[in-house]
Amino acid sequence: FFPMNHSVKRMLAKAGPFLGLILVVTLFALPAESRETFLSYPNFKIIFTQTVIVALGALGMTMIIVSGGIDLSVGSCIALTSVIGALLTQKGWPAAAVCLAMILSGSVIGLLNGAAIAGLRMTPFIITLGTLGIARGTAKWLGDNQTVNYDASPINGWMTTADPFSYALPAGVWVALVLAVLTSILLKHTVFG
């Protein structure tokens, strides 16, 4: 269509995702029924709070994708470790032991994926697709096909604030932001990255 020089193409390639995001935000902010609330701080606070778990999974996936791999089982592994954590908390386990059990269960899944992919030289797409089904099925089985909640847990406080109408962000949002900065530093300024 239009002839573009190389620097304009490069700039559009880098700015493209942000331009798309701006377009989506604009489309949601235009309707009269959502105009007043969509771009408000309370709405952004809800969005930040509800995307913490996805953001934490995305940080790990970023490192996997940058290295040329893929893992389809991340969401199911998060669900499985969350169910394990909720069930152990319901049984009265201390928070530190629950966190350790969750990390251990996620590590076992990662070890199995890694062993099959690196050790047996199997395709990551196929292995993690299988792990997705196994982890999701196990989570549903352990949770008896229902949501597992335990409202008295001290961990729940990480995703809420004492006053929902205050400007303070929950601790989980800050943890996700700090980990995002650390991941960025790791990928940009280290040999590993």
XYZ file of N, CA, C and O in Angstrom:
772
model
N 0.812 -1.183 0.000
C 0.000 0.000 0.000
C 0.860 1.253 0.000
O 1.045 1.875 -1.030
N 1.354 1.650 1.185
C 2.206 2.834 1.289
C 3.653 2.390 1.467
O 3.935 1.567 2.326
N 4.546 2.952 0.685
C 5.949 2.605 0.905
C 6.439 3.241 2.213
O 6.234 4.430 2.447
N 7.049 2.437 3.084
C 7.545 2.930 4.369
C 9.033 2.652 4.478
O 9.493 1.610 4.028
N 9.731 3.584 5.091
C 11.143 3.309 5.294
C 11.322 2.372 6.489
O 10.393 2.115 7.249
N 12.524 1.876 6.634
C 12.812 0.841 7.625
C 12.571 1.306 9.066
O 12.070 0.555 9.894
N 12.913 2.548 9.381
C 12.760 3.038 10.761
C 11.287 3.179 11.145
O 10.916 2.926 12.295
N 10.432 3.546 10.211
C 8.997 3.655 10.499
C 8.417 2.261 10.751
O 7.628 2.065 11.676
N 8.833 1.282 9.957
C 8.368 -0.094 10.156
C 8.795 -0.623 11.521
O 8.017 -1.264 12.231
N 10.038 -0.334 11.892
C 10.546 -0.784 13.184
C 9.787 -0.122 14.335
O 9.442 -0.771 15.325
N 9.504 1.165 14.191
C 8.768 1.884 15.228
C 7.348 1.336 15.355
O 6.844 1.124 16.462
N 6.680 1.052 14.233
C 5.329 0.485 14.278
C 5.330 -0.920 14.869
O 4.401 -1.299 15.581
N 6.378 -1.687 14.581
C 6.476 -3.033 15.137
C 6.592 -2.983 16.662
O 6.010 -3.807 17.370
N 7.346 -2.014 17.176
C 7.496 -1.886 18.624
C 6.272 -1.265 19.278
O 5.874 -1.660 20.365
N 5.661 -0.286 18.624
C 4.526 0.435 19.206
C 3.197 -0.253 18.940
O 2.198 0.094 19.556
N 3.169 -1.239 18.050
C 1.924 -1.896 17.664
C 1.086 -2.402 18.816
O -0.111 -2.095 18.899
N 1.667 -3.181 19.756
C 0.855 -3.664 20.885
C 0.268 -2.533 21.730
O -0.872 -2.619 22.186
N 1.038 -1.456 21.913
C 0.539 -0.332 22.706
C -0.575 0.408 21.969
O -1.549 0.843 22.582
N -0.435 0.533 20.653
C -1.492 1.165 19.865
C -2.769 0.331 19.923
O -3.871 0.876 20.032
N -2.625 -0.994 19.866
C -3.782 -1.877 19.997
C -4.442 -1.735 21.362
O -5.677 -1.696 21.468
N -3.630 -1.638 22.418
C -4.161 -1.460 23.765
C -4.906 -0.135 23.885
O -6.001 -0.073 24.448
N -4.333 0.909 23.335
C -4.992 2.225 23.362
C -6.324 2.169 22.614
O -7.325 2.740 23.055
N -6.360 1.460 21.490
C -7.599 1.314 20.727
C -8.667 0.594 21.544
O -9.827 1.028 21.595
N -8.299 -0.494 22.224
C -9.260 -1.243 23.033
C -9.784 -0.384 24.186
O -10.989 -0.344 24.449
N -8.881 0.307 24.884
C -9.295 1.175 25.989
C -10.242 2.257 25.481
O -11.272 2.544 26.102
N -9.935 2.834 24.336
C -10.785 3.878 23.760
C -12.164 3.332 23.423
O -13.182 3.971 23.702
N -12.220 2.137 22.832
C -13.508 1.542 22.477
C -14.371 1.273 23.699
O -15.589 1.431 23.658
N -13.768 0.878 24.818
C -14.534 0.634 26.035
C -14.904 1.933 26.750
O -15.885 1.975 27.487
N -14.132 2.984 26.548
C -14.394 4.246 27.239
C -15.412 5.116 26.500
O -15.939 6.064 27.076
N -15.701 4.814 25.237
C -16.617 5.644 24.452
C -18.087 5.519 24.825
O -18.780 6.535 24.885
N -18.636 4.319 25.059
C -20.076 4.226 25.355
C -20.465 5.039 26.586
O -19.738 5.071 27.578
N -21.617 5.682 26.515
C -22.068 6.561 27.606
C -22.232 5.817 28.923
O -21.936 6.361 29.989
N -22.682 4.545 28.862
C -22.943 3.818 30.114
C -21.663 3.426 30.857
O -21.688 3.151 32.038
N -20.525 3.393 30.170
C -19.280 3.019 30.856
C -18.268 4.158 30.923
O -17.222 4.010 31.537
N -18.580 5.275 30.319
C -17.618 6.383 30.217
C -17.141 6.880 31.576
O -15.959 7.128 31.781
N -18.063 7.024 32.533
C -17.693 7.603 33.827
C -16.879 6.647 34.698
O -16.042 7.077 35.481
N -17.137 5.355 34.573
C -16.499 4.414 35.481
C -15.310 3.673 34.878
O -14.439 3.229 35.609
N -15.255 3.534 33.566
C -14.224 2.691 32.963
C -12.820 3.204 33.232
O -11.929 2.442 33.579
N -12.584 4.490 33.083
C -11.241 5.046 33.280
C -11.027 5.562 34.700
O -10.121 6.345 34.947
N -11.826 5.078 35.654
C -11.688 5.528 37.040
C -10.651 4.677 37.773
O -10.393 3.523 37.410
N -10.082 5.232 38.832
C -9.096 4.498 39.620
C -9.682 3.236 40.254
O -9.031 2.186 40.230
N -10.906 3.281 40.832
C -11.450 2.035 41.402
C -11.551 0.904 40.374
O -11.307 -0.260 40.707
N -11.892 1.227 39.133
C -11.967 0.183 38.101
C -10.576 -0.383 37.811
O -10.404 -1.597 37.679
N -9.574 0.483 37.708
C -8.213 0.010 37.475
C -7.701 -0.809 38.663
O -6.967 -1.777 38.489
N -8.109 -0.435 39.875
C -7.719 -1.196 41.064
C -8.291 -2.619 40.994
O -7.597 -3.595 41.292
N -9.542 -2.735 40.559
C -10.160 -4.058 40.405
C -9.421 -4.858 39.331
O -9.134 -6.046 39.513
N -9.096 -4.217 38.228
C -8.377 -4.901 37.139
C -7.014 -5.376 37.628
O -6.619 -6.529 37.398
N -6.271 -4.509 38.313
C -4.956 -4.893 38.845
C -5.077 -6.081 39.787
O -4.306 -7.035 39.712
N -6.047 -6.017 40.689
C -6.217 -7.072 41.696
C -6.578 -8.400 41.043
O -6.042 -9.446 41.410
N -7.469 -8.374 40.058
C -7.941 -9.616 39.463
C -6.968 -10.216 38.454
O -7.153 -11.360 38.040
N -5.956 -9.472 38.058
C -5.002 -10.014 37.087
C -3.670 -10.416 37.703
O -2.746 -10.778 36.978
N -3.559 -10.379 39.022
C -2.294 -10.729 39.675
C -1.874 -12.155 39.336
O -0.730 -12.403 38.949
N -2.785 -13.112 39.459
C -2.429 -14.517 39.238
C -2.022 -14.736 37.782
O -1.038 -15.416 37.489
N -2.764 -14.128 36.863
C -2.420 -14.244 35.437
C -1.065 -13.596 35.177
O -0.242 -14.120 34.421
N -0.814 -12.454 35.819
C 0.465 -11.760 35.630
C 1.629 -12.609 36.123
O 2.676 -12.678 35.465
N 1.476 -13.265 37.253
C 2.555 -14.108 37.777
C 2.835 -15.277 36.835
O 3.993 -15.617 36.577
N 1.785 -15.888 36.312
C 1.976 -16.954 35.323
C 2.616 -16.430 34.052
O 3.469 -17.088 33.441
N 2.226 -15.225 33.652
C 2.772 -14.626 32.423
C 4.258 -14.312 32.558
O 4.999 -14.393 31.567
N 4.718 -13.967 33.750
C 6.142 -13.690 33.945
C 6.972 -14.943 33.682
O 8.002 -14.893 33.009
N 6.518 -16.066 34.213
C 7.214 -17.327 33.958
C 7.130 -17.719 32.495
O 8.114 -18.173 31.891
N 5.956 -17.530 31.904
C 5.782 -17.868 30.482
C 6.653 -16.988 29.589
O 7.126 -17.441 28.553
N 6.869 -15.757 29.988
C 7.732 -14.869 29.208
C 9.119 -15.458 29.073
O 9.689 -15.493 27.978
N 9.653 -15.964 30.181
C 10.990 -16.565 30.130
C 11.007 -17.826 29.274
O 11.965 -18.085 28.555
N 9.931 -18.601 29.337
C 9.868 -19.818 28.534
C 9.765 -19.483 27.048
O 10.471 -20.062 26.221
N 8.913 -18.541 26.692
C 8.716 -18.189 25.285
C 9.953 -17.517 24.712
O 10.351 -17.788 23.576
N 10.603 -16.654 25.501
C 11.828 -15.998 25.033
C 12.907 -17.028 24.722
O 13.694 -16.868 23.791
N 12.929 -18.117 25.480
C 13.931 -19.155 25.252
C 13.555 -20.090 24.108
O 14.285 -21.023 23.796
N 12.399 -19.865 23.482
C 11.985 -20.674 22.339
C 11.102 -21.846 22.700
O 10.825 -22.704 21.868
N 10.626 -21.902 23.935
C 9.780 -23.006 24.363
C 8.319 -22.595 24.448
O 7.940 -21.481 24.107
N 7.513 -23.518 24.932
C 6.091 -23.252 25.146
C 5.618 -24.165 26.269
O 6.113 -25.273 26.440
N 4.677 -23.683 27.062
C 4.094 -24.493 28.126
C 2.600 -24.187 28.178
O 2.198 -23.103 28.578
N 1.803 -25.136 27.746
C 0.356 -24.962 27.725
C -0.299 -25.281 29.063
O -1.476 -24.997 29.261
N 0.460 -25.849 29.978
C -0.128 -26.344 31.231
C -0.078 -25.342 32.379
O -0.507 -25.668 33.483
N 0.403 -24.137 32.132
C 0.612 -23.185 33.224
C -0.675 -22.892 33.987
O -0.701 -22.953 35.217
N -1.753 -22.592 33.293
C -3.013 -22.269 33.963
C -3.533 -23.421 34.792
O -4.003 -23.243 35.923
N -3.441 -24.633 34.255
C -3.908 -25.810 34.995
C -3.020 -26.098 36.194
O -3.500 -26.545 37.244
N -1.724 -25.847 36.059
C -0.803 -26.041 37.190
C -1.095 -25.029 38.293
O -1.046 -25.365 39.490
N -1.414 -23.795 37.907
C -1.800 -22.786 38.901
C -3.078 -23.229 39.605
O -3.197 -23.126 40.829
N -4.041 -23.759 38.843
C -5.290 -24.231 39.449
C -5.017 -25.383 40.422
O -5.550 -25.400 41.537
N -4.184 -26.335 40.008
C -3.888 -27.486 40.869
C -3.193 -27.054 42.153
O -3.585 -27.459 43.249
N -2.166 -26.225 42.039
C -1.452 -25.797 43.247
C -2.351 -24.948 44.143
O -2.239 -25.021 45.369
N -3.268 -24.186 43.550
C -4.207 -23.386 44.350
C -5.175 -24.280 45.117
O -5.477 -24.024 46.284
N -5.679 -25.317 44.458
C -6.588 -26.256 45.133
C -5.851 -26.959 46.269
O -6.380 -27.095 47.378
N -4.620 -27.389 46.003
C -3.828 -28.036 47.052
C -3.637 -27.079 48.230
O -3.820 -27.453 49.396
N -3.303 -25.842 47.937
C -3.114 -24.852 48.994
C -4.379 -24.601 49.796
O -4.347 -24.533 51.031
N -5.515 -24.475 49.105
C -6.779 -24.218 49.806
C -7.175 -25.407 50.677
O -7.622 -25.228 51.820
N -7.000 -26.616 50.153
C -7.364 -27.807 50.930
C -6.480 -27.967 52.168
O -6.962 -28.298 53.251
N -5.180 -27.714 52.009
C -4.272 -27.827 53.159
C -4.557 -26.744 54.192
O -4.461 -26.982 55.401
N -4.914 -25.544 53.728
C -5.264 -24.461 54.648
C -6.525 -24.808 55.417
O -6.619 -24.559 56.624
N -7.502 -25.408 54.714
C -8.732 -25.846 55.390
C -8.431 -26.878 56.479
O -9.112 -26.912 57.498
N -7.408 -27.693 56.257
C -7.067 -28.747 57.227
C -6.224 -28.218 58.386
O -5.800 -28.982 59.244
N -5.924 -26.910 58.369
C -5.228 -26.314 59.498
C -3.714 -26.244 59.370
O -3.030 -25.974 60.354
N -3.171 -26.511 58.192
C -1.717 -26.414 58.019
C -1.288 -24.953 58.183
O -2.000 -24.033 57.778
N -0.095 -24.718 58.731
C 0.405 -23.337 58.820
C 0.720 -22.782 57.428
O 1.008 -23.537 56.497
N 0.654 -21.459 57.300
C 0.825 -20.799 55.989
C 2.156 -21.154 55.332
O 2.214 -21.379 54.111
N 3.237 -21.217 56.108
C 4.550 -21.535 55.525
C 4.558 -22.947 54.942
O 5.096 -23.180 53.844
N 3.946 -23.906 55.642
C 3.895 -25.282 55.144
C 3.016 -25.383 53.902
O 3.325 -26.141 52.977
N 1.931 -24.618 53.876
C 1.045 -24.607 52.702
C 1.800 -24.073 51.493
O 1.753 -24.658 50.402
N 2.518 -22.957 51.672
C 3.295 -22.380 50.562
C 4.355 -23.362 50.082
O 4.551 -23.522 48.871
N 5.017 -24.029 51.008
C 6.034 -25.013 50.637
C 5.417 -26.177 49.853
O 5.967 -26.621 48.843
N 4.252 -26.657 50.287
C 3.571 -27.758 49.584
C 3.145 -27.329 48.185
O 3.242 -28.107 47.226
N 2.693 -26.081 48.055
C 2.286 -25.578 46.739
C 3.492 -25.464 45.806
O 3.421 -25.872 44.636
N 4.593 -24.939 46.322
C 5.809 -24.818 45.509
C 6.317 -26.198 45.119
O 6.720 -26.434 43.974
N 6.279 -27.131 46.052
C 6.727 -28.497 45.779
C 5.859 -29.167 44.706
O 6.385 -29.797 43.785
N 4.545 -29.012 44.807
C 3.670 -29.635 43.810
C 3.872 -29.012 42.432
O 3.899 -29.727 41.417
N 4.045 -27.701 42.364
C 4.337 -27.061 41.080
C 5.688 -27.477 40.533
O 5.855 -27.664 39.316
N 6.654 -27.656 41.428
C 7.992 -28.082 41.002
C 7.988 -29.503 40.445
O 8.710 -29.808 39.489
N 7.171 -30.371 41.035
C 7.068 -31.747 40.534
C 6.518 -31.740 39.106
O 7.029 -32.446 38.224
N 5.498 -30.936 38.871
C 4.941 -30.836 37.514
C 5.997 -30.296 36.551
O 6.173 -30.816 35.449
N 6.704 -29.259 36.957
C 7.764 -28.699 36.118
C 8.875 -29.701 35.856
O 9.408 -29.779 34.741
N 9.230 -30.478 36.872
C 10.268 -31.501 36.716
C 9.834 -32.574 35.726
O 10.618 -32.995 34.860
N 8.588 -33.005 35.819
C 8.073 -33.998 34.869
C 8.061 -33.453 33.440
O 8.469 -34.142 32.502
N 7.613 -32.203 33.286
C 7.631 -31.576 31.955
C 9.060 -31.483 31.426
O 9.340 -31.843 30.283
N 9.953 -30.981 32.261
C 11.343 -30.809 31.846
C 12.028 -32.123 31.512
O 12.787 -32.217 30.541
N 11.760 -33.145 32.321
C 12.373 -34.455 32.070
C 11.884 -35.042 30.756
O 12.666 -35.601 29.978
N 10.595 -34.916 30.476
C 10.049 -35.461 29.227
C 10.540 -34.670 28.011
O 10.855 -35.249 26.966
N 10.645 -33.346 28.164
C 11.040 -32.508 27.025
C 12.540 -32.594 26.778
O 12.990 -32.851 25.657
N 13.335 -32.383 27.826
C 14.791 -32.367 27.646
C 15.381 -33.775 27.635
O 16.232 -34.088 26.802
N 14.933 -34.615 28.562
C 15.499 -35.954 28.678
C 15.071 -36.898 27.571
O 15.886 -37.633 27.010
N 13.796 -36.891 27.246
C 13.276 -37.796 26.224
C 13.155 -37.135 24.846
O 12.717 -37.772 23.904
N 13.503 -35.846 24.782
C 13.457 -35.056 23.537
C 12.077 -35.099 22.881
O 11.946 -35.287 21.682
N 11.058 -34.908 23.704
C 9.692 -34.878 23.200
C 9.271 -33.432 22.950
O 9.841 -32.502 23.517
N 8.278 -33.240 22.122
C 7.818 -31.905 21.750
C 7.129 -31.225 22.941
O 6.188 -31.788 23.509
N 7.565 -29.999 23.301
C 6.969 -29.294 24.445
C 5.460 -29.096 24.295
O 4.721 -29.207 25.265
N 5.004 -28.835 23.076
C 3.580 -28.608 22.848
C 2.769 -29.830 23.277
O 1.767 -29.715 23.982
N 3.211 -31.010 22.868
C 2.485 -32.244 23.166
C 2.568 -32.585 24.652
O 1.552 -32.923 25.292
N 3.766 -32.496 25.226
C 3.946 -32.844 26.639
C 3.120 -31.929 27.535
O 2.406 -32.391 28.426
N 3.204 -30.629 27.300
C 2.486 -29.696 28.177
C 0.984 -29.725 27.931
O 0.209 -29.404 28.831
N 0.565 -30.115 26.743
C -0.866 -30.316 26.497
C -1.370 -31.486 27.344
O -2.451 -31.418 27.944
N -0.588 -32.554 27.419
C -0.941 -33.682 28.276
C -0.940 -33.306 29.740
O -1.845 -33.675 30.502
N 0.069 -32.541 30.155
C 0.151 -32.099 31.549
C -1.022 -31.196 31.897
O -1.531 -31.236 33.015
N -1.451 -30.386 30.939
C -2.616 -29.527 31.144
C -3.819 -30.369 31.552
O -4.495 -30.066 32.540
N -4.081 -31.433 30.803
C -5.216 -32.295 31.114
C -5.071 -33.002 32.452
O -6.038 -33.106 33.223
N -3.868 -33.488 32.735
C -3.630 -34.199 33.993
C -3.798 -33.248 35.183
O -4.465 -33.572 36.172
N -3.188 -32.075 35.109
C -3.256 -31.120 36.220
C -4.685 -30.620 36.422
O -5.168 -30.530 37.558
N -5.373 -30.306 35.340
C -6.753 -29.823 35.462
C -7.664 -30.916 36.037
O -8.485 -30.658 36.900
N -7.512 -32.145 35.538
C -8.312 -33.254 36.049
C -8.048 -33.520 37.518
O -8.977 -33.764 38.295
N -6.780 -33.454 37.917
C -6.420 -33.673 39.322
C -6.995 -32.570 40.203
O -7.506 -32.838 41.293
N -6.927 -31.326 39.724
C -7.491 -30.207 40.490
C -8.995 -30.376 40.663
O -9.536 -30.172 41.759
N -9.678 -30.776 39.597
C -11.133 -30.985 39.700
C -11.454 -32.152 40.633
O -12.404 -32.100 41.408
N -10.660 -33.211 40.553
C -10.872 -34.376 41.411
C -10.653 -34.017 42.880
O -11.480 -34.345 43.735
N -9.542 -33.329 43.174
C -9.255 -32.943 44.560
C -10.305 -31.974 45.105
O -10.677 -32.044 46.274
N -10.775 -31.071 44.264
C -11.764 -30.082 44.692
C -13.193 -30.570 44.569
O -14.126 -29.800 44.818
N -13.382 -31.816 44.163
C -14.711 -32.403 44.005
C -15.570 -31.578 43.040
O -16.751 -31.359 43.272
N -14.945 -31.098 41.965
C -15.612 -30.306 40.919
C -16.287 -29.046 41.450
O -17.273 -28.581 40.894
N -15.770 -28.489 42.538
C -16.327 -27.273 43.112
C -15.201 -26.314 43.452
O -14.049 -26.709 43.586
N -15.552 -25.058 43.605
C -14.569 -24.065 44.029
C -14.188 -24.346 45.480
O -15.056 -24.574 46.317
N -12.897 -24.329 45.748
C -12.415 -24.573 47.107
C -12.038 -23.225 47.713
O -11.100 -22.575 47.271
N -12.792 -22.800 48.706
C -12.552 -21.522 49.371
C -12.224 -21.744 50.829
O -12.706 -22.695 51.452
N -11.448 -20.833 51.358
C -11.209 -20.808 52.802
C -10.967 -19.356 53.168
O -9.863 -18.826 53.038
N -12.013 -18.681 53.576
C -11.968 -17.231 53.778
C -11.165 -16.801 54.988
O -10.760 -15.651 55.080
N -10.919 -17.705 55.943
C -10.203 -17.328 57.159
C -8.687 -17.345 56.970
O -7.947 -17.056 57.899
N -8.211 -17.663 55.790
C -6.773 -17.765 55.558
C -6.115 -16.387 55.557
O -6.646 -15.437 54.984
N -4.922 -16.277 56.170
C -4.205 -14.995 56.128
C -3.717 -14.658 54.715
O -3.470 -13.500 54.400
N -3.621 -15.656 53.857
C -3.165 -15.425 52.485
C -4.201 -14.623 51.699
O -3.849 -13.876 50.789
N -5.491 -14.746 52.058
C -6.540 -13.998 51.362
C -6.331 -12.493 51.465
O -6.748 -11.745 50.589
N -5.702 -12.043 52.538
C -5.457 -10.617 52.724
C -4.523 -10.025 51.674
O -4.476 -8.816 51.493
N -3.803 -10.872 50.966
C -2.888 -10.385 49.933
C -3.632 -9.841 48.728
O -3.074 -9.110 47.925
N -4.882 -10.218 48.578
C -5.633 -9.814 47.398
C -6.750 -8.833 47.725
O -7.577 -8.538 46.878
N -6.792 -8.338 48.945
C -7.813 -7.363 49.326
C -7.169 -6.245 50.126
O -6.048 -6.372 50.601
N -7.891 -5.163 50.249
C -7.462 -4.077 51.134
C -8.529 -3.921 52.217
O -9.687 -4.302 52.013
N -8.144 -3.380 53.340
C -9.090 -3.218 54.451
C -10.284 -2.374 54.021
O -11.426 -2.675 54.347
N -10.026 -1.322 53.267
C -11.094 -0.460 52.762
C -11.117 -0.584 51.242
O -10.217 -0.095 50.558
N -12.140 -1.250 50.690
C -12.162 -1.445 49.239
C -12.246 -0.141 48.448
O -11.931 -0.111 47.263
N -12.652 0.959 49.093
C -12.771 2.235 48.388
C -11.550 3.131 48.564
O -11.521 4.255 48.101
N -10.517 2.610 49.259
C -9.302 3.406 49.435
C -8.444 3.340 48.168
O -8.695 2.539 47.270
N -7.424 4.164 48.130
C -6.526 4.172 46.973
C -5.386 3.173 47.119
O -4.595 2.997 46.208
N -5.305 2.512 48.267
C -4.231 1.546 48.500
C -4.454 0.294 47.662
O -5.569 -0.198 47.534
N -3.363 -0.213 47.074
C -3.433 -1.454 46.301
C -3.119 -2.631 47.218
O -2.303 -2.517 48.130
N -3.737 -3.792 46.975
C -3.441 -4.973 47.789
C -1.976 -5.390 47.649
O -1.322 -5.105 46.641
N -1.482 -6.125 48.627
C -0.081 -6.576 48.628
C 0.239 -7.430 47.409
O 1.342 -7.363 46.866
N -0.715 -8.240 46.939
C -0.481 -9.098 45.779
C -0.121 -8.324 44.531
O 0.704 -8.762 43.727
N -0.734 -7.148 44.360
C -0.420 -6.304 43.198
C 1.021 -5.828 43.284
O 1.759 -5.849 42.285
N 1.453 -5.425 44.478
C 2.828 -4.958 44.657
C 3.832 -6.085 44.440
O 4.892 -5.880 43.844
N 3.485 -7.286 44.907
C 4.361 -8.440 44.681
C 4.512 -8.692 43.184
O 5.621 -8.906 42.682
N 3.398 -8.647 42.440
C 3.444 -8.870 40.992
C 4.275 -7.792 40.295
O 5.061 -8.092 39.386
N 4.131 -6.537 40.725
C 4.904 -5.445 40.111
C 6.399 -5.600 40.389
O 7.229 -5.415 39.490
N 6.750 -5.948 41.619
C 8.167 -6.148 41.960
C 8.748 -7.310 41.155
O 9.850 -7.219 40.608
N 8.001 -8.405 41.063
C 8.477 -9.553 40.284
C 8.593 -9.215 38.794
O 9.496 -9.708 38.119
N 7.702 -8.369 38.291
C 7.792 -7.945 36.886
C 9.072 -7.146 36.647
O 9.778 -7.355 35.648
N 9.400 -6.256 37.571
C 10.638 -5.474 37.450
C 11.849 -6.398 37.535
O 12.791 -6.291 36.739
N 11.842 -7.325 38.497
C 12.967 -8.257 38.645
C 13.118 -9.150 37.407
O 14.235 -9.420 36.964
N 12.004 -9.605 36.839
C 12.057 -10.418 35.621
C 12.623 -9.613 34.466
O 13.430 -10.113 33.684
N 12.215 -8.354 34.366
C 12.741 -7.476 33.314
C 14.249 -7.299 33.455
O 14.995 -7.384 32.467
N 14.709 -7.079 34.676
C 16.155 -6.937 34.919
C 16.884 -8.235 34.580
O 17.940 -8.234 33.936
N 16.314 -9.357 34.999
C 16.905 -10.664 34.724
C 17.042 -10.901 33.231
O 18.097 -11.332 32.756
N 16.002 -10.591 32.472
C 16.033 -10.862 31.027
C 16.897 -9.857 30.270
O 17.470 -10.207 29.239
N 17.005 -8.646 30.767
C 17.715 -7.609 30.009
C 19.180 -7.435 30.403
O 19.996 -7.064 29.576
N 19.502 -7.710 31.669
C 20.836 -7.346 32.163
C 21.650 -8.510 32.715
O 22.637 -8.275 33.406
N 21.237 -9.746 32.480
C 22.033 -10.878 32.963
C 22.367 -11.824 31.825
O 21.727 -11.811 30.778
N 23.371 -12.633 32.054
C 23.768 -13.626 31.068
C 22.645 -14.639 30.868
O 22.344 -15.063 29.765
N 21.996 -15.028 31.971
C 20.875 -15.963 31.890
C 19.777 -15.419 30.967
O 19.238 -16.132 30.141
N 19.466 -14.135 31.137
C 18.412 -13.511 30.318
C 18.828 -13.358 28.900
O 18.047 -13.457 27.962
